[in-house]
Coordinates of C-alpha atoms in Angstrom, one line a residue:
Chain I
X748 CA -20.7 31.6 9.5
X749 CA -22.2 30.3 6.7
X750 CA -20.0 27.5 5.5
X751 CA -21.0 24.8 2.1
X752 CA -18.1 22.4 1.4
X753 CA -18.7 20.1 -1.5
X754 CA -16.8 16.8 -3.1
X755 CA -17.5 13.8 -4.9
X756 CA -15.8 15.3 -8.0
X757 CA -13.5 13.4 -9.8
X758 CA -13.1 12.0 -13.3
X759 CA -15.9 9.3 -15.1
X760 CA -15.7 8.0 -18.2
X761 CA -18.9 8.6 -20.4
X762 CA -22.1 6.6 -19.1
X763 CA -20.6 6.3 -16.4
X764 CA -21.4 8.0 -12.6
X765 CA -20.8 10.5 -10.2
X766 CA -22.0 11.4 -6.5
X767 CA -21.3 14.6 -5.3
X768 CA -21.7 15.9 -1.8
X769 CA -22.2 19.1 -0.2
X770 CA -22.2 19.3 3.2
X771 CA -23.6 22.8 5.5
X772 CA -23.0 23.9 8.2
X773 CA -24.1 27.9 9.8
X774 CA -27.9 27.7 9.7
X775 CA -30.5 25.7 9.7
X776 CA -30.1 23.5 7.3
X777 CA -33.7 22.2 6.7
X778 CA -35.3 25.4 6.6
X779 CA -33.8 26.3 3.3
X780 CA -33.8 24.9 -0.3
X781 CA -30.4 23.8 -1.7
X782 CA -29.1 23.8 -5.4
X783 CA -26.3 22.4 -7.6
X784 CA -24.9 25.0 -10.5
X785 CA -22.5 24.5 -12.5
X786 CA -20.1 25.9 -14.8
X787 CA -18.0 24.4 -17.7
X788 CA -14.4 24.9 -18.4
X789 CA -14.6 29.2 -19.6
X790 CA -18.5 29.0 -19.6
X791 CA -21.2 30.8 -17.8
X792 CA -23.3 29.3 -14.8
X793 CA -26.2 26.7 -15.5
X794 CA -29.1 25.9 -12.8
X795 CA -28.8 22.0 -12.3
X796 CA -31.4 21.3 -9.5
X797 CA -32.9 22.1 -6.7
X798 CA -34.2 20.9 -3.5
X799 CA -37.0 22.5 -0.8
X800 CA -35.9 22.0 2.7
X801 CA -37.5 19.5 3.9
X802 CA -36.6 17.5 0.3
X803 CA -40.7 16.7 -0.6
X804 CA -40.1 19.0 -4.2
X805 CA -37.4 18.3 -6.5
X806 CA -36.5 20.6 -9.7
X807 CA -34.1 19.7 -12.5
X808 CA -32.8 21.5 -15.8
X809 CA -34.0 19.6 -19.1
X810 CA -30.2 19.1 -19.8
X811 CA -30.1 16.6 -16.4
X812 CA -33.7 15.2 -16.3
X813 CA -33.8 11.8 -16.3
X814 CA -29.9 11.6 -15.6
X815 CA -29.4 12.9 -12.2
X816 CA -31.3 13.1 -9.1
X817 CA -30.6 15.4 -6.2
X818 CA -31.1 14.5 -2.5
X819 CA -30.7 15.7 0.8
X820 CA -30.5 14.3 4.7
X821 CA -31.6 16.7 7.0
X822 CA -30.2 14.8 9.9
X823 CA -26.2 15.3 8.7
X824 CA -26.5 18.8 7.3
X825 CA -25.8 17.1 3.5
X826 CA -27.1 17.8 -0.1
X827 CA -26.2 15.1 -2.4
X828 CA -26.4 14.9 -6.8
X829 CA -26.4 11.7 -8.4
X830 CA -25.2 12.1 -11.7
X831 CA -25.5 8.8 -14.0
X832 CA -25.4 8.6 -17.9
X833 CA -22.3 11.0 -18.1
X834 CA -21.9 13.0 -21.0
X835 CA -18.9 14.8 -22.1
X836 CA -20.7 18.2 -21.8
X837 CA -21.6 17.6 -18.0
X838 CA -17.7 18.2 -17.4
X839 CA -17.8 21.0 -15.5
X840 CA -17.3 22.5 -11.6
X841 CA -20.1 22.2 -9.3
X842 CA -21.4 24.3 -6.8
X843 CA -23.8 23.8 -3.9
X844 CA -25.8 26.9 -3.2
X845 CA -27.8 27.8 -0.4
X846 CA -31.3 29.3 -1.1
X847 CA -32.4 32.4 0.5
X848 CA -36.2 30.6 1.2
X849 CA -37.8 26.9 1.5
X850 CA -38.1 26.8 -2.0
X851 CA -35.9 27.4 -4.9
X852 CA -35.7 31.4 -5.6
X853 CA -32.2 32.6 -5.6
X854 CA -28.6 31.8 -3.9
X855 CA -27.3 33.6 -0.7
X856 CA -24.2 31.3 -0.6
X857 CA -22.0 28.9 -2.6
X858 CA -19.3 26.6 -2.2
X859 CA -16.2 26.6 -3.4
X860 CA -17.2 23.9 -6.2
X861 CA -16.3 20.3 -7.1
X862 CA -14.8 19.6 -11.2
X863 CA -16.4 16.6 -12.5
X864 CA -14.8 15.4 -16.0
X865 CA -16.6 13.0 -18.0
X866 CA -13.6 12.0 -20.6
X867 CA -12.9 8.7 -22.3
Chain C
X263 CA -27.8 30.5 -26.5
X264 CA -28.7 31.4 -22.6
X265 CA -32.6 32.5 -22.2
X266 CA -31.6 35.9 -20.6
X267 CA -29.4 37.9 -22.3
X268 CA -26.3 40.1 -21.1
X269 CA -23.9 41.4 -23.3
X270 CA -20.1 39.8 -23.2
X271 CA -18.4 42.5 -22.4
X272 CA -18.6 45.9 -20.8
X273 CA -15.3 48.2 -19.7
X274 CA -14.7 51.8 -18.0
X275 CA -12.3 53.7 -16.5
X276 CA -11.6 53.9 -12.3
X277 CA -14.4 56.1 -11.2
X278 CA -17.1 55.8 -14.1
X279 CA -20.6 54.4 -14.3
X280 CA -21.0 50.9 -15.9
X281 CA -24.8 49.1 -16.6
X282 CA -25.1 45.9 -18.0
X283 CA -28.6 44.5 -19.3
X284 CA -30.3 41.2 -18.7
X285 CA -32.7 41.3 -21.3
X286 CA -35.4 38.2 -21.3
X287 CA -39.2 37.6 -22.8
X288 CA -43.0 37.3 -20.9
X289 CA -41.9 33.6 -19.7
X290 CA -39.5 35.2 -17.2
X291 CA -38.7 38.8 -16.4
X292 CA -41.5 40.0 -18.1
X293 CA -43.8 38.1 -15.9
X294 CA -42.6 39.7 -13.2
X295 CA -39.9 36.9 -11.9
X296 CA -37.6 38.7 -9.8
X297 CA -34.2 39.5 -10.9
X298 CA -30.9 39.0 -9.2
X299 CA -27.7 39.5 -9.7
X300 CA -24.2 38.1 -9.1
X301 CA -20.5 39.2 -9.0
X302 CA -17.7 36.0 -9.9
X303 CA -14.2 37.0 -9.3
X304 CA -11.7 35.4 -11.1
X305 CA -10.7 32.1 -9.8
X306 CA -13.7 32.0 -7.5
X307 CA -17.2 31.3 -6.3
X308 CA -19.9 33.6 -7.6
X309 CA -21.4 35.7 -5.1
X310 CA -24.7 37.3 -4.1
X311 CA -25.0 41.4 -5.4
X312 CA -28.3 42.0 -5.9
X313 CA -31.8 40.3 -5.0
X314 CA -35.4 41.0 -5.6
X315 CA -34.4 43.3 -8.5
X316 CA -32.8 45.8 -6.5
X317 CA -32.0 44.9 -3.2
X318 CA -28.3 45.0 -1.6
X319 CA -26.7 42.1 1.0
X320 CA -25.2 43.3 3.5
X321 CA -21.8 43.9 3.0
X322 CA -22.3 45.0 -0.6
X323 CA -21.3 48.5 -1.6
X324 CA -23.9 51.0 -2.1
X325 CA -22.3 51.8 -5.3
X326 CA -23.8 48.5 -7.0
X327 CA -27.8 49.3 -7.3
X328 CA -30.0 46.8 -9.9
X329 CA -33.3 48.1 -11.7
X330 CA -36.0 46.3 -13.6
X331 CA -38.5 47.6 -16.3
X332 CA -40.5 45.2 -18.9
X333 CA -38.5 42.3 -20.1
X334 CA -35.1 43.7 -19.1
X335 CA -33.3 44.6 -15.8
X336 CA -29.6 46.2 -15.2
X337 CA -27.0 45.9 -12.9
X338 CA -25.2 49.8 -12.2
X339 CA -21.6 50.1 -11.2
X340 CA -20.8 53.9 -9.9
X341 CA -17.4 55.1 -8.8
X342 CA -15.4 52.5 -10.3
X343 CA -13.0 50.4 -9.0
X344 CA -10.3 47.8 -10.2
X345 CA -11.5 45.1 -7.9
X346 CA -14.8 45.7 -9.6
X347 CA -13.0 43.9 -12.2
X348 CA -14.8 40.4 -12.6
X349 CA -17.7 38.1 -14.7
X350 CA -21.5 39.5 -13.9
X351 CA -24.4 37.5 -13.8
X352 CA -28.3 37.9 -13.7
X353 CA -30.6 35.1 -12.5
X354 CA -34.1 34.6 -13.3
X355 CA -37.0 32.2 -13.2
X356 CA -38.7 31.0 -16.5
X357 CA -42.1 29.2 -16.3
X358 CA -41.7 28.1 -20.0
X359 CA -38.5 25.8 -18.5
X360 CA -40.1 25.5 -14.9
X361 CA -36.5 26.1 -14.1
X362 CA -34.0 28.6 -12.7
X363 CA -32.2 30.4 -15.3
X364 CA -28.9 32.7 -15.9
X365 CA -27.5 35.0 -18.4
X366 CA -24.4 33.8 -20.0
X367 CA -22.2 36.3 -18.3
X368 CA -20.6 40.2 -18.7
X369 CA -17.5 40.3 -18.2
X370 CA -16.3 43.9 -16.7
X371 CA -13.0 45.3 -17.6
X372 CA -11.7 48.2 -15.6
X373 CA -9.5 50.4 -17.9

C-alpha cells in the first residue's frame, strides 16, 4: 500500500523558513518523480515542484522560483521542500504527490498534507 | 486567474448526467498535453479519477469517463450519486509556464 506521510508544517513569520518532509513508503521510491501541491485556506490546488526519481531534474512554479528548492534522498524513502523568503500568500496545506512516471506528468497518490502559515 | 478553466459550480439531481469543462489555449491542451482529472472530498486529499484524458484507476466507477477535443476536455458524471458530491479538478501541462498546471476547481452539488 501506497503510503506518503508528510510534516514540517508549522507556523513562520514572513521571511522567514520552512522544511517540509514527506516520507514513502509502498513502491519504489526512486523510480518515480515526486511533487509538492498546495492549496490555500478555500482555494484551488497549485503545482509547487517537482522532482524525477533519481533527483538530476528539478521543476518549480514561477510563484516559488528562487524561494524554495525541492529535494529528495533516495536512500530513506524522503522528498523534502525548502521554503525560505516566506510570503503571506505561501500559507497554505501541502501535499506530497507521487507521480505516475520518472518524470513529472500527473499524481497517482497524495498525502494527507502539511499547513504551513506564514503570519506576523 | 488559473490557466485552465472550469466553471465554479455545477449541480444535479441523484441519477443525472453532470460534465464539467476544462477549457485552456495551444500552450497546453491544445498542444496535445494530456488531461487528467481529480475528485477532492471535503476535508480531504484530492484523488486520482481520470488520466491520459480518458483513462479510469482502478477502483474508479465506470460511471466517471473524461473526453478531450481542441483546447478543452470534460469530466462526465452518469447515474448520480450523493457521495459524488465533492471539488473537481483538471490538470494539465503548459509549455508557456514549463510547469504543471490545474483548473481552479468545480465544485459539484448533488440536489
Amino acid at each position: 500500500e501506497v503510503q506518503l506521510v508528510e510534516s514540517g508544517g508549522g507556523l513562520a513569520q514572513p521571511g522567514g523558513s520552512l522544511r517540509l518532509s514527506c516520507v514513502a513508503s509502498g513502491f519504489t521510491f526512486s523510480s518515480y518523480a515526486m511533487s509538492w501541491v498546495r492549496q490555500a485556506p478555500g482555494k484551488g490546488l497549485e503545482w509547487v515542484s517537482g522532482i524525477s526519481g533519481s533527483g538530476g531534474s528539478t521543476y518549480y512554479a514561477d510563484s516559488v522560483k528562487g524561494r524554495f528548492t525541492i529535494s529528495r534522498d533516495n536512500s530513506r524513502n524522503t522528498l523534502y521542500l525548502q521554503m525560505s523568503s516566506l510570503r503571506l500568500e505561501d500559507t497554505a496545506v501541502y501535499y506530497c504527490a507521487k507521480d505516475w512516471a520518472v518524470t513529472p506528468y500527473f499524481f497517482d497518490y497524495w498525502g494527507q498534507g502539511t499547513l504551513a502559515a506564514v503570519s506576523s | 486567474q488559473s490557466v485552465l478553466t472550469q466553471p465554479p459550480s455545477v449541480s444535479g439531481a441523484p441519477g443525472q448526467r453532470v460534465t464539467i469543462s476544462c477549457t485552456g489555449s495551444s500552450s497546453n491542451i491544445g498542444a496535445g498535453y494530456d488531461v487528467h482529472w481529480y475528485q477532492q472530498l471535503p476535508r480531504t486529499a484530492p484523488k486520482l479519477l481520470i488520466y491520459g484524458d480518458t483513462n479510469r484507476p482502478s477502483g474508479v466507477p465506470d460511471r466517471f469517463s473524461g473526453s478531450k477535443s481542441g483546447t478543452s476536455a470534460s469530466l462526465a458524471i452518469t447515474g448520480l450519486q450523493a457521495e459524488d458530491e465533492a471539488d473537481y479538478y483538471c490538470q494539465s501541462y503548459d509549455s508557456s509556464l514549463s510547469g504543471w498546471v490545474f483548473g481552479g476547481g468545480t465544485k459539484l452539488t448533488v440536489l
